[in-house]
C-alpha positions as CSV (number, residue, x, y, z in Angstrom):
1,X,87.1,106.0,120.4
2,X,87.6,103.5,123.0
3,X,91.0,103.5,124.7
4,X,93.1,100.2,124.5
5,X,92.6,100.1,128.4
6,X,89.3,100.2,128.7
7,X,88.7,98.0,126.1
8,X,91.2,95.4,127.2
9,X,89.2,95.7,130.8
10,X,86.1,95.3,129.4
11,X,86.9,92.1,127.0
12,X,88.1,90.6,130.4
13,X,84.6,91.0,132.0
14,X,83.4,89.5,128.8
15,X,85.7,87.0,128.6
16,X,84.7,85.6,131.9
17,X,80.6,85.6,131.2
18,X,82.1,83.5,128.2
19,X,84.1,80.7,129.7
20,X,81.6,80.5,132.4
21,X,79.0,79.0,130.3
22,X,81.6,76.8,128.0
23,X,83.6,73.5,129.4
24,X,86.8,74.7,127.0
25,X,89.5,75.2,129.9
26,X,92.1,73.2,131.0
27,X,92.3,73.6,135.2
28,X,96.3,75.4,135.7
29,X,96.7,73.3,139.2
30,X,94.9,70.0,137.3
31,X,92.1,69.8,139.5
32,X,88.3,69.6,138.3
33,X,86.4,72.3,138.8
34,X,82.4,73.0,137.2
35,X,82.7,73.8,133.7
36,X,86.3,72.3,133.1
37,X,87.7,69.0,131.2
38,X,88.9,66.7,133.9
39,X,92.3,65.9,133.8
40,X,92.5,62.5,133.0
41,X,95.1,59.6,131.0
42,X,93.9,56.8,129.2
43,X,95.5,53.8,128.1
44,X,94.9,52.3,124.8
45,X,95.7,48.6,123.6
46,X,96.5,47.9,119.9
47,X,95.9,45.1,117.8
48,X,98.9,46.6,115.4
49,X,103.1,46.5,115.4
50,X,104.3,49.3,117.4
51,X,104.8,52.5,114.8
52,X,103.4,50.2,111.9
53,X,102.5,52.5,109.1
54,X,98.7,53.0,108.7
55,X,97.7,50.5,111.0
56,X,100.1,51.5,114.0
57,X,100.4,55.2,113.4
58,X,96.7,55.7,113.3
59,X,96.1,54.2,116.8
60,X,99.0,56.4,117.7
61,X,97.1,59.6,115.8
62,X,93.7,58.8,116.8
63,X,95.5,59.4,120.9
64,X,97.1,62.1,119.8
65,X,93.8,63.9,118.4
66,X,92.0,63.3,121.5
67,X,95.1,65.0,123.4
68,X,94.8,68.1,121.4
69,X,91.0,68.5,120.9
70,X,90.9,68.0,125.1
71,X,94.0,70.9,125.2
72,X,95.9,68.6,126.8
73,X,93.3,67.8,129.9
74,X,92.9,63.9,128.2
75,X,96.1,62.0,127.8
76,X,96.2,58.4,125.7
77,X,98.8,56.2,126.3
78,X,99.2,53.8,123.5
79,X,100.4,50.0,123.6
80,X,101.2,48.4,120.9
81,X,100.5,44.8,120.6
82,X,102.4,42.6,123.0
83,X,103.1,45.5,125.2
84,X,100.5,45.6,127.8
85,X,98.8,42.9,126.4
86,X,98.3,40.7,123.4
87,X,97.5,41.8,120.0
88,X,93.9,38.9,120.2
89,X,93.6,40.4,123.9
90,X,92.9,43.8,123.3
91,X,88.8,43.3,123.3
92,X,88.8,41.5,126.5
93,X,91.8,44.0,128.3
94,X,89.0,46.9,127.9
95,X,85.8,45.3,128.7
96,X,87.5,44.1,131.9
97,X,88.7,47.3,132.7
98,X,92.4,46.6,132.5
99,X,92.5,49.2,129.4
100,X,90.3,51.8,128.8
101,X,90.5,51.5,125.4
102,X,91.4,49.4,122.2
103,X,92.4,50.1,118.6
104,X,91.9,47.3,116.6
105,X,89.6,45.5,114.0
106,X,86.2,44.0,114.8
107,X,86.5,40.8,112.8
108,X,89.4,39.9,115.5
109,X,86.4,39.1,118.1
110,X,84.2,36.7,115.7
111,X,84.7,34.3,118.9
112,X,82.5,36.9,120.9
113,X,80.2,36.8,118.1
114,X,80.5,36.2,114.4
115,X,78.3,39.6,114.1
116,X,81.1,41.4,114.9
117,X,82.6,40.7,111.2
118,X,79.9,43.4,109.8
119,X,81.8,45.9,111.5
120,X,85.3,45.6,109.6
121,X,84.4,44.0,106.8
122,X,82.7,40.7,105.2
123,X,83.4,38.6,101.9
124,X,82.3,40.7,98.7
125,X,80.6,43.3,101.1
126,X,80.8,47.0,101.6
127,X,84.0,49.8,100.2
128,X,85.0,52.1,102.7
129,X,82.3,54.8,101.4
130,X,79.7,51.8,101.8
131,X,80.4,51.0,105.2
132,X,80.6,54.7,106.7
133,X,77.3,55.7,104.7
134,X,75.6,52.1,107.3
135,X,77.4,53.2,110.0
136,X,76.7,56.8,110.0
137,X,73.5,57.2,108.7
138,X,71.8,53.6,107.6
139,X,71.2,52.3,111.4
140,X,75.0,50.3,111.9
141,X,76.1,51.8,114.2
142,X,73.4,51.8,116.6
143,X,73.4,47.9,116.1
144,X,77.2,48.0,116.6
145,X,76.2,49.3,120.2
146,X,73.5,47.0,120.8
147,X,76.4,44.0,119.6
148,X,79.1,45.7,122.1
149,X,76.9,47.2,125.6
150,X,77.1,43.5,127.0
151,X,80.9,43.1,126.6
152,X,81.1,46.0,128.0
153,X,81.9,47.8,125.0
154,X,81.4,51.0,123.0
155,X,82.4,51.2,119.6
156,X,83.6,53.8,117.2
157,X,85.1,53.6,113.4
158,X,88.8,54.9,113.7
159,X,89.8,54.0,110.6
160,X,89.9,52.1,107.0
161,X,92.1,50.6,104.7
162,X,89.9,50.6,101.7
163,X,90.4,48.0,99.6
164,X,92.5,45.1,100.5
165,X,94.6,42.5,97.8
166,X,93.8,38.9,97.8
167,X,97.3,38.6,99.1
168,X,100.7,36.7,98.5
169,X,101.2,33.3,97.7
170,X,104.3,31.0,96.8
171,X,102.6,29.4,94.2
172,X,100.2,30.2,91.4
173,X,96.0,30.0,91.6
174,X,94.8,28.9,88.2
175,X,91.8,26.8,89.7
176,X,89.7,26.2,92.8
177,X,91.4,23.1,93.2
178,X,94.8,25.3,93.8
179,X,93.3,26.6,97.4
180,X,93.2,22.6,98.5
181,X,95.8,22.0,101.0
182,X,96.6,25.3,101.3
183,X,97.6,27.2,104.2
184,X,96.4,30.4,104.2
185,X,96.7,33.9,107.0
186,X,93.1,35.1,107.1
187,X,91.2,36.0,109.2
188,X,87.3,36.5,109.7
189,X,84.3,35.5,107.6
190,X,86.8,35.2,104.7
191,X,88.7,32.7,106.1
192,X,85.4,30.8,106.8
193,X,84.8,30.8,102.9
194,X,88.3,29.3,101.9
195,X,87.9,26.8,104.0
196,X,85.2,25.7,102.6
197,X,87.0,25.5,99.2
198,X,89.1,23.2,101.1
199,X,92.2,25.6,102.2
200,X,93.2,25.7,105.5
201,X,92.9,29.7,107.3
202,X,95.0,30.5,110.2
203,X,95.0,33.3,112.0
204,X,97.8,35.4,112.9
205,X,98.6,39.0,114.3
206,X,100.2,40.8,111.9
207,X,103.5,40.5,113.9
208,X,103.6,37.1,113.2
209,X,102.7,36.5,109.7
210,X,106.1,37.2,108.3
211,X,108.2,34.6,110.1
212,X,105.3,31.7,109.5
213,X,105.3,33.3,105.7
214,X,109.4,32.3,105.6
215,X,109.3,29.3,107.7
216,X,106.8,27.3,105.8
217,X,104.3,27.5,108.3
218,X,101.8,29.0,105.8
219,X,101.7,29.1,102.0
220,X,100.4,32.6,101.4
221,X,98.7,35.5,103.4
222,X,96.3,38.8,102.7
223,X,97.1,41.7,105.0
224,X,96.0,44.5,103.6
225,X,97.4,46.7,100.6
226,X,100.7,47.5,98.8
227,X,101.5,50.5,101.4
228,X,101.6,47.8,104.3
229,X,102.3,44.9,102.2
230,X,105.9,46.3,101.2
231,X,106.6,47.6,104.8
232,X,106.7,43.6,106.0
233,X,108.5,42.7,103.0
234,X,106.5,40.0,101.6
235,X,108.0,40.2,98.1
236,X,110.8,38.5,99.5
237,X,108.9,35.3,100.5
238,X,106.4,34.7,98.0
239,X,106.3,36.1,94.4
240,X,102.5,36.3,93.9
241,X,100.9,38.9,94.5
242,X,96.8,38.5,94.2
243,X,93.6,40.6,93.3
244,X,91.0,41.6,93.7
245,X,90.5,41.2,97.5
246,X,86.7,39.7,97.6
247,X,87.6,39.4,101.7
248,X,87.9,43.2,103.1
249,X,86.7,45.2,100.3
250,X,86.6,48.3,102.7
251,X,88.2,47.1,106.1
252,X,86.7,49.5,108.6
253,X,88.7,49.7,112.1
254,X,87.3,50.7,115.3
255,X,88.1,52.0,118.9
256,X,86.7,50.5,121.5
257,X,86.0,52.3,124.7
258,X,84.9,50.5,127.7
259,X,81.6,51.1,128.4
260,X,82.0,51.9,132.3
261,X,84.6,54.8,131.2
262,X,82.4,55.8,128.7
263,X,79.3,56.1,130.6
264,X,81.0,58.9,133.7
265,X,82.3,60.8,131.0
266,X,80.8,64.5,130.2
267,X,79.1,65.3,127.3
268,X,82.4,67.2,126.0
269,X,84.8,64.4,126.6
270,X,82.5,61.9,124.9
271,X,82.5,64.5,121.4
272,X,86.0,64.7,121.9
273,X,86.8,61.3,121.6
274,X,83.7,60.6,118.6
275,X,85.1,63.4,117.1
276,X,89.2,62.0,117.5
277,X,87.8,59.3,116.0
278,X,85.8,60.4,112.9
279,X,88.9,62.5,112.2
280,X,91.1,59.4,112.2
281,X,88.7,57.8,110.1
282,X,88.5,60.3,107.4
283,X,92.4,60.4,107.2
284,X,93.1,56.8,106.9
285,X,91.3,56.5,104.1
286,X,92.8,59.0,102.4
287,X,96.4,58.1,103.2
288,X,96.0,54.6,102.0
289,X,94.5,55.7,98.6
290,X,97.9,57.8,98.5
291,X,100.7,55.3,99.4
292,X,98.7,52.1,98.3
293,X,99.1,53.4,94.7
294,X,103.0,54.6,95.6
295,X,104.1,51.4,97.5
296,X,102.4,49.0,94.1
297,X,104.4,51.0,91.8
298,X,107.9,50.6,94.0
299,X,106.6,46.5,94.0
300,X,106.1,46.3,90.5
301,X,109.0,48.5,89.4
302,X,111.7,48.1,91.9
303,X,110.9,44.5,93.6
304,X,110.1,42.5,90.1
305,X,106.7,41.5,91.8
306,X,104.3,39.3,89.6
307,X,100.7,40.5,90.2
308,X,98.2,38.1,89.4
309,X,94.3,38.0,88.7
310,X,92.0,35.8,90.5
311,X,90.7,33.5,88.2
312,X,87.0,33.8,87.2
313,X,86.3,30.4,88.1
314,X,87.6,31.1,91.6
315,X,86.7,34.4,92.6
316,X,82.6,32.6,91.2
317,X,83.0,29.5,94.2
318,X,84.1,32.3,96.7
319,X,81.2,34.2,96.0
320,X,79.2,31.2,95.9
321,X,80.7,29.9,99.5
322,X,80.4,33.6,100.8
323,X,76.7,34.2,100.2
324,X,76.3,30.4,102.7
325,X,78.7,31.8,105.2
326,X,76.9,35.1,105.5
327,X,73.5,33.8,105.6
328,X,74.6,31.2,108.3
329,X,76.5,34.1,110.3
330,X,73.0,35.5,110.7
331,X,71.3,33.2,112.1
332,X,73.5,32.7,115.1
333,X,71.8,35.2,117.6
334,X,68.7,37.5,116.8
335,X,71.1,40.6,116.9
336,X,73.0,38.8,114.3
337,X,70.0,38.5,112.0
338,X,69.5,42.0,112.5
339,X,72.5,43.5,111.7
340,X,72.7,41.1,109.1
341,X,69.6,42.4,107.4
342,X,69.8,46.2,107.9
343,X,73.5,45.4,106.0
344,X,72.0,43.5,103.3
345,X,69.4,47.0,102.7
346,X,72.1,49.0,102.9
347,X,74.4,47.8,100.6
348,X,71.6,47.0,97.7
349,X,70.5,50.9,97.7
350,X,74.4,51.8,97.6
351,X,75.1,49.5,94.9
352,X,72.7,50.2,92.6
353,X,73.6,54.0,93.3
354,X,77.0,53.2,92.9
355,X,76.4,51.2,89.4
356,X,75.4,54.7,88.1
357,X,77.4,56.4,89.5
358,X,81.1,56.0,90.7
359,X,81.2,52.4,88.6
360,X,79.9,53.8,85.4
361,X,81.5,57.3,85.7
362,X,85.1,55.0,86.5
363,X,84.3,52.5,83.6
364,X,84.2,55.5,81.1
365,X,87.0,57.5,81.9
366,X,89.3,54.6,82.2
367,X,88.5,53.6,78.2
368,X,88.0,57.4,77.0
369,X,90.2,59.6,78.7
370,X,93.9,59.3,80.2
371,X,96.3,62.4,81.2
């Protein structure tokens, strides 16, 4: 038998053959040395509320994964909007080098290009599952960097809502001629489309919404689900409360990493922040599914709140208005085009997958079987 010594000797000769070859050591004195994660801290803009649940706290997670998966060598500093910068600022803070990197949602930078949309989400367009299957594996997000190398930009999903309410309104929508006049928080392609139904579509950071929402300043606003709904407290202000979403059917949010940052980083400090990322991607959606189907039952039960169906009529002349909107989107710029049409592909092979599959499967147990 060996003896505890000599093994113990022996597994440190080992031991250092091992960490030789492997960058998995954090330097004691902080240094950088060959084979060791630089020690390095980042800052990170937001787009979101400080500590706002979901939205805030995965910004705040996705740092904190990137901390721990680098043992400690890469700390993220996290702003919140308004802190360092604006919430609308973000994209330009980290393609100028002010930040190093953003948390936020594509659709925010339409005014860069309107391509950008694709990447959180577009009216009556991809679920969650839809979007990671293009961005993953259906050429997205290889188009995604194409869209982002010239602002300096590279891109990552960090994160989705799944799907988002139509939103709260202080008066009822029986018709399309409802939505005239109307002054409504959206933002993105979707607010393209109601305007074109004659509403007016404002945009707002989410840190704003609630005070326009009880000042008159709009009549009704989506945000995103029950969960984050409830946390601002719109039941308070308006007593509608609107589905489906046709807007952000799977609202896919994204770090963005300046590309200069990106580029003198090592091979392990790159998978370290794609693999932060994918991590905080895969939880999101999970933790909405949870407390979006909590937080409706506490508005329902608790709060008295009046959910309402989108008229037929209506949700037909935003589908209508959508399919214009999208097809002019893409023919802004012959990247546009491009991801406009590998998005297009995409989606029509998931969808009719999905009609046999997850529809038809959640069709029959919802007439045939309860618990």
């Amino acid at each position: 038998m060996i003896k505890r010594r000599q093994l113990l000797s022996a597994g440190a000769l080992g031991g250092a053959g091992l960490l030789a070859g492997c960058e998995c050591g954090v330097p004691a004195n902080g240094g950088n040395i060959p084979g060791s994660l630089r020690s390095r801290e980042l800052k990170m803009v937001t787009t979101w509320p400080k500590d706002f649940p979901g939205l805030g706290t995965m910004a705040e997670r996705t740092a904190q994964f990137i901390t721990e998966m680098s043992g400690g060598a890469m700390t993220v500093r996290v702003f919140s909007a308004g802190e360092l910068v604006g919430a609308f600022e973000s994209f330009d803070a980290v393609s100028n080098g002010a930040a190093d990197l953003y948390h936020g949602a594509e659709y925010y930078w339409v005014g860069k290009s309107p391509a950008f949309a694709f990447f959180t989400a577009v009216p009556f367009g991809m679920t969650a599952n839809e979007i990671m299957a293009w961005t993953e594996f259906g050429g997205g997000q290889e188009l995604w960097d194409e869209l982002a190398a010239p602002f300096n930009i590279k891109p990552f999903a960090a994160g989705n809502t799944g799907h988002q309410m139509a939103g709260w309104y202080k008066r009822e929508i029986n018709s399309v001629e409802d939505l005239r006049g109307m002054k409504i928080r959206m933002p993105g392609l979707g607010g393209d489309v109601i305007q074109r139904l004659g509403a007016a579509a404002v945009a707002l950071s989410g840190g704003e919404i609630y005070q326009a929402l009880q000042s008159g300043g709009i009549d009704g606003t989506e945000w995103v689900g029950p969960w984050n709904d409830l946390a601002f407290g719109f039941y308070r202000e308006a007593k509608y409360y609107y589905w489906p979403g046709f807007h952000e059917p799977g609202a896919q949010l994204s770090v963005g990493v300046n590309l200069d940052i990106w580029d003198e980083l090592t091979l392990q400090e790159r998978s370290i922040i794609e693999g932060a990322c994918h991590r905080a991607n895969h939880l999101s959606i999970a933790e909405y599914i949870h407390h979006n189907a909590t937080a409706l039952d506490q508005l329902v039960n608790e709060h008295g709140v009046q959910l309402r169906q989108m008229p037929d009529d209506v949700m037909a002349a935003l589908a209508r208005e959508s399919k214009i909107v999208l097809e002019e989107t893409a023919q802004v710029s012959d990247i546009a085009k491009r991801i406009f049409e590998s998005y297009k592909t995409s989606l029509e092979r998931s969808q009719a997958w999905s009609r046999i599959s997850d529809e038809a499967y959640m069709n029959i147990r919802r007439n045939v079987f309860s618990l």
